[in-house]
CSV table of C-alpha atoms in Angstrom, one decimal:
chain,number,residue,atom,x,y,z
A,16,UNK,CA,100.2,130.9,91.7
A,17,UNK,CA,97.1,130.6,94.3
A,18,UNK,CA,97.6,127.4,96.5
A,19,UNK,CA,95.4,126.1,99.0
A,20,UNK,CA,96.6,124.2,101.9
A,21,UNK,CA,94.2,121.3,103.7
A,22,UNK,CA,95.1,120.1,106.7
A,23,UNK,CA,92.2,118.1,109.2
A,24,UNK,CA,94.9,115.4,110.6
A,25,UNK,CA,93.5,116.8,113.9
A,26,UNK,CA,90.7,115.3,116.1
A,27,UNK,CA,87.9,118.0,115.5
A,28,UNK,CA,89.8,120.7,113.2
A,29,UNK,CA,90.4,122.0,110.0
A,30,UNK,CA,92.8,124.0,109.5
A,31,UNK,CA,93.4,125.7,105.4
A,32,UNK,CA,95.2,128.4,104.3
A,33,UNK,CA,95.3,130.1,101.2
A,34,UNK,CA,98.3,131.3,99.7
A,35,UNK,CA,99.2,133.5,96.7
A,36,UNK,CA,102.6,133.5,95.3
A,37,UNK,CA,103.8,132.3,99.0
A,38,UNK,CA,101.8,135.4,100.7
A,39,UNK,CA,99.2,134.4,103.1
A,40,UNK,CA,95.8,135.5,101.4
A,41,UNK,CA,93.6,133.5,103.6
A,42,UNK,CA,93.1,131.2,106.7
A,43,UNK,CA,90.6,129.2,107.8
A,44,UNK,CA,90.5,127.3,111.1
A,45,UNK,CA,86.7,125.8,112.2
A,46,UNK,CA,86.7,123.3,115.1
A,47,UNK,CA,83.9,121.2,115.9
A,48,UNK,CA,82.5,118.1,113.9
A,49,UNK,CA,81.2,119.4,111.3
A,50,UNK,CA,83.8,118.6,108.4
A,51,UNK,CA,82.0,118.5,105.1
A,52,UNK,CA,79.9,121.9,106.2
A,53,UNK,CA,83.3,123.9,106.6
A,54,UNK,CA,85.0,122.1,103.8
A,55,UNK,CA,81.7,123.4,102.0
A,56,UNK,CA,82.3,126.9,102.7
A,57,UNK,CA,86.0,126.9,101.5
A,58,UNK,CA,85.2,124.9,98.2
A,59,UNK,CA,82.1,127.5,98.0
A,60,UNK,CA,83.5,129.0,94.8
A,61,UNK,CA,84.1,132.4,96.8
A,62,UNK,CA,87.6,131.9,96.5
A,63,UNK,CA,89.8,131.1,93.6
A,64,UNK,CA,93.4,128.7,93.6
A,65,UNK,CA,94.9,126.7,91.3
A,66,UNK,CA,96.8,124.1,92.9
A,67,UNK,CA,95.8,121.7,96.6
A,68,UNK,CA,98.4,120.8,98.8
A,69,UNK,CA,96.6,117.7,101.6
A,70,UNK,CA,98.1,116.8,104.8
A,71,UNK,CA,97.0,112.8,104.1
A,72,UNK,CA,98.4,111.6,107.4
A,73,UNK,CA,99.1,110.8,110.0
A,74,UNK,CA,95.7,111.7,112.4
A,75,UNK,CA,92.3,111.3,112.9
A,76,UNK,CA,91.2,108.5,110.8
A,77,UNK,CA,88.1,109.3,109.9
A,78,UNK,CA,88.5,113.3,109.4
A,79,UNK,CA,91.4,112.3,107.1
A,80,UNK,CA,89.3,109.9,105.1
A,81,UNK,CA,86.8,111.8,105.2
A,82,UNK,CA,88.6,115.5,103.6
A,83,UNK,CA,91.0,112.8,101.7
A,84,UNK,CA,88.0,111.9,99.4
A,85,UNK,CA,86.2,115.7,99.4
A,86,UNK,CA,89.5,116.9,98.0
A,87,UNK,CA,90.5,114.0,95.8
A,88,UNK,CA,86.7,114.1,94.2
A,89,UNK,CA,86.9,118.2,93.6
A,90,UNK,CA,90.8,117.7,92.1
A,91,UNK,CA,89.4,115.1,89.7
A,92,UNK,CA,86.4,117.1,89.3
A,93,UNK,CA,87.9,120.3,88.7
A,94,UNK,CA,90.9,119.4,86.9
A,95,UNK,CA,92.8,121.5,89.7
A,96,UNK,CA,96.5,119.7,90.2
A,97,UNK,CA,96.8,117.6,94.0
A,98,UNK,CA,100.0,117.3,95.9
A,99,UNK,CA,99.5,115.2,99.0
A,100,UNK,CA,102.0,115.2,101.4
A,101,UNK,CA,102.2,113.2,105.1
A,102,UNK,CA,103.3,115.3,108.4
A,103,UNK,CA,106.4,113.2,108.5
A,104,UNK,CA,107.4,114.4,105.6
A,105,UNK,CA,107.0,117.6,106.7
A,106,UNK,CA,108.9,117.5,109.9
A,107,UNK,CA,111.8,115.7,108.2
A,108,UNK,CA,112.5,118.7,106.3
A,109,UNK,CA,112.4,120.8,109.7
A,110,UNK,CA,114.3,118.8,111.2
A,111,UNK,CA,112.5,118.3,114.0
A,112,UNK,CA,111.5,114.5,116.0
A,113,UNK,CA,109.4,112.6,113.8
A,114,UNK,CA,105.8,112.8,116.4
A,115,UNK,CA,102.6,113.4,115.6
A,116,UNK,CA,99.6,113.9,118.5
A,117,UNK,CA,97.5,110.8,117.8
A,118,UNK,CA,95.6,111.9,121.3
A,119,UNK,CA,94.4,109.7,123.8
A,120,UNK,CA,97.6,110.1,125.7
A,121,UNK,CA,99.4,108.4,122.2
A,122,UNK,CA,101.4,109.3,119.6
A,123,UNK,CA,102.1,108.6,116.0
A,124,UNK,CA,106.4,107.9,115.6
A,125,UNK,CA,108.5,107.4,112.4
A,126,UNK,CA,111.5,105.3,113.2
A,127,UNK,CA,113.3,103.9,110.3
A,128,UNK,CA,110.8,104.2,107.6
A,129,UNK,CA,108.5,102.1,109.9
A,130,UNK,CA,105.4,104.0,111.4
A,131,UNK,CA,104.0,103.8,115.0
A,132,UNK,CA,102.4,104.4,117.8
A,133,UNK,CA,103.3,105.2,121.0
A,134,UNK,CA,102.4,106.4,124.6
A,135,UNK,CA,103.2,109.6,124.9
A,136,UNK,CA,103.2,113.6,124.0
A,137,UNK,CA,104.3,114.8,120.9
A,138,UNK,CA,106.5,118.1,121.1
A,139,UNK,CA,106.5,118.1,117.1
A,140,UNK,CA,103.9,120.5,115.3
A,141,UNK,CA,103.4,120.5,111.6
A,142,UNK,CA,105.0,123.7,110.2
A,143,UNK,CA,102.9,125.3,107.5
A,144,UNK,CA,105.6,127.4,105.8
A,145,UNK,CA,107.5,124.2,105.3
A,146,UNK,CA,104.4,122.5,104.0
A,147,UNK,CA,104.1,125.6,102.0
A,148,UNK,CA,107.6,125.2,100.7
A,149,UNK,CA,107.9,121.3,99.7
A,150,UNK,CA,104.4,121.4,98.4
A,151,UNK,CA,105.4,124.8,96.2
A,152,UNK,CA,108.5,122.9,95.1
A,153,UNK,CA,106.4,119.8,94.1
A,154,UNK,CA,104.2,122.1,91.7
A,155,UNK,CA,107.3,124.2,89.9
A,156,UNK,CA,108.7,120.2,89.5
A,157,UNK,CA,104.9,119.3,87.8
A,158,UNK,CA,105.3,116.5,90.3
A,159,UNK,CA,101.3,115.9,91.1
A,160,UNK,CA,99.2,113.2,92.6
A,161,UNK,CA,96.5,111.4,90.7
A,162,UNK,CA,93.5,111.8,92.9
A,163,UNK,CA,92.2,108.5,92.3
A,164,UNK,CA,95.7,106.9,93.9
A,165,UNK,CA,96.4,109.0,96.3
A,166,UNK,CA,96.4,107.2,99.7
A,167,UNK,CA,96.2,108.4,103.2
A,168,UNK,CA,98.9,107.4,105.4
A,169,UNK,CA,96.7,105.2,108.6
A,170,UNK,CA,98.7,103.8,111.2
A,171,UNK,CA,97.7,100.9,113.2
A,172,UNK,CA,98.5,99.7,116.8
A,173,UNK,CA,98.0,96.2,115.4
């Protein structure tokens, strides 16, 4: 079972990994603007999976919109199964305080099912074995997202 991870919640990076049957195959991390250019070179063809697994939130707005719709159009393309998660959901599996850098000295909180955002530093990271695991367990379930519905998780100051 190949699985390709997406994350490009952060301001200026992407960040993929590809796994197969939960071994680390492959990593990719590009910084800079040039989003569709590096998604490009992943999607290439050179390298083979069967299922996505999308970070859809909380970040950068436009990089999320933007590798949101690149992967939701290749899933429906492709016919290759999607499971988008948010980093909330990730770090309530850890464990860990629900934060999320939004930068500019803010951050992105989760405090009773309600999402916002704060001044501050966040000392929570998104762990990618975790992701790994609840997107893995998601698949073996058959528990997919339709592309066309899948929404990213924007939070607003307002």
């Amino acid at each position: 079972m190949r699985i390709l991870l997406i994350d490009a919640t952060e301001h200026n990076i992407l960040k993929a990994f590809l796994y197969n049957d939960n071994i680390l195959e492959k990593d990719f991390y590009y910084e800079g603007k040039d989003l569709f250019i590096n998604l490009d070179k992943i999607f290439s063809g050179k390298y083979k999976f069967d299922y996505i697994g999308i970070n859809k939130g909380p970040g950068s707005f436009t990089r999320i919109k933007v590798s949101l719709s690149y992967i939701k159009g290749f899933c429906y393309m492709s016919k290759i199964p999607l499971v988008a998660l948010s980093g909330f959901e990730v770090l309530k599996k850890e464990g860990v305080k629900m934060q999320i850098n939004a930068g500019r000295g803010n951050i992105y909180i989760e405090d009773k099912e309600k999402y916002q955002i704060k001044k501050g530093e966040s000392v929570s990271k998104i762990n990618y074995d975790i992701f790994l695991k609840l997107i893995t367990e998601r698949i073996l379930k058959k528990e997919f997202d339709d592309p066309l519905k899948v929404l990213p998780l924007y939070i607003s100051e307002i």
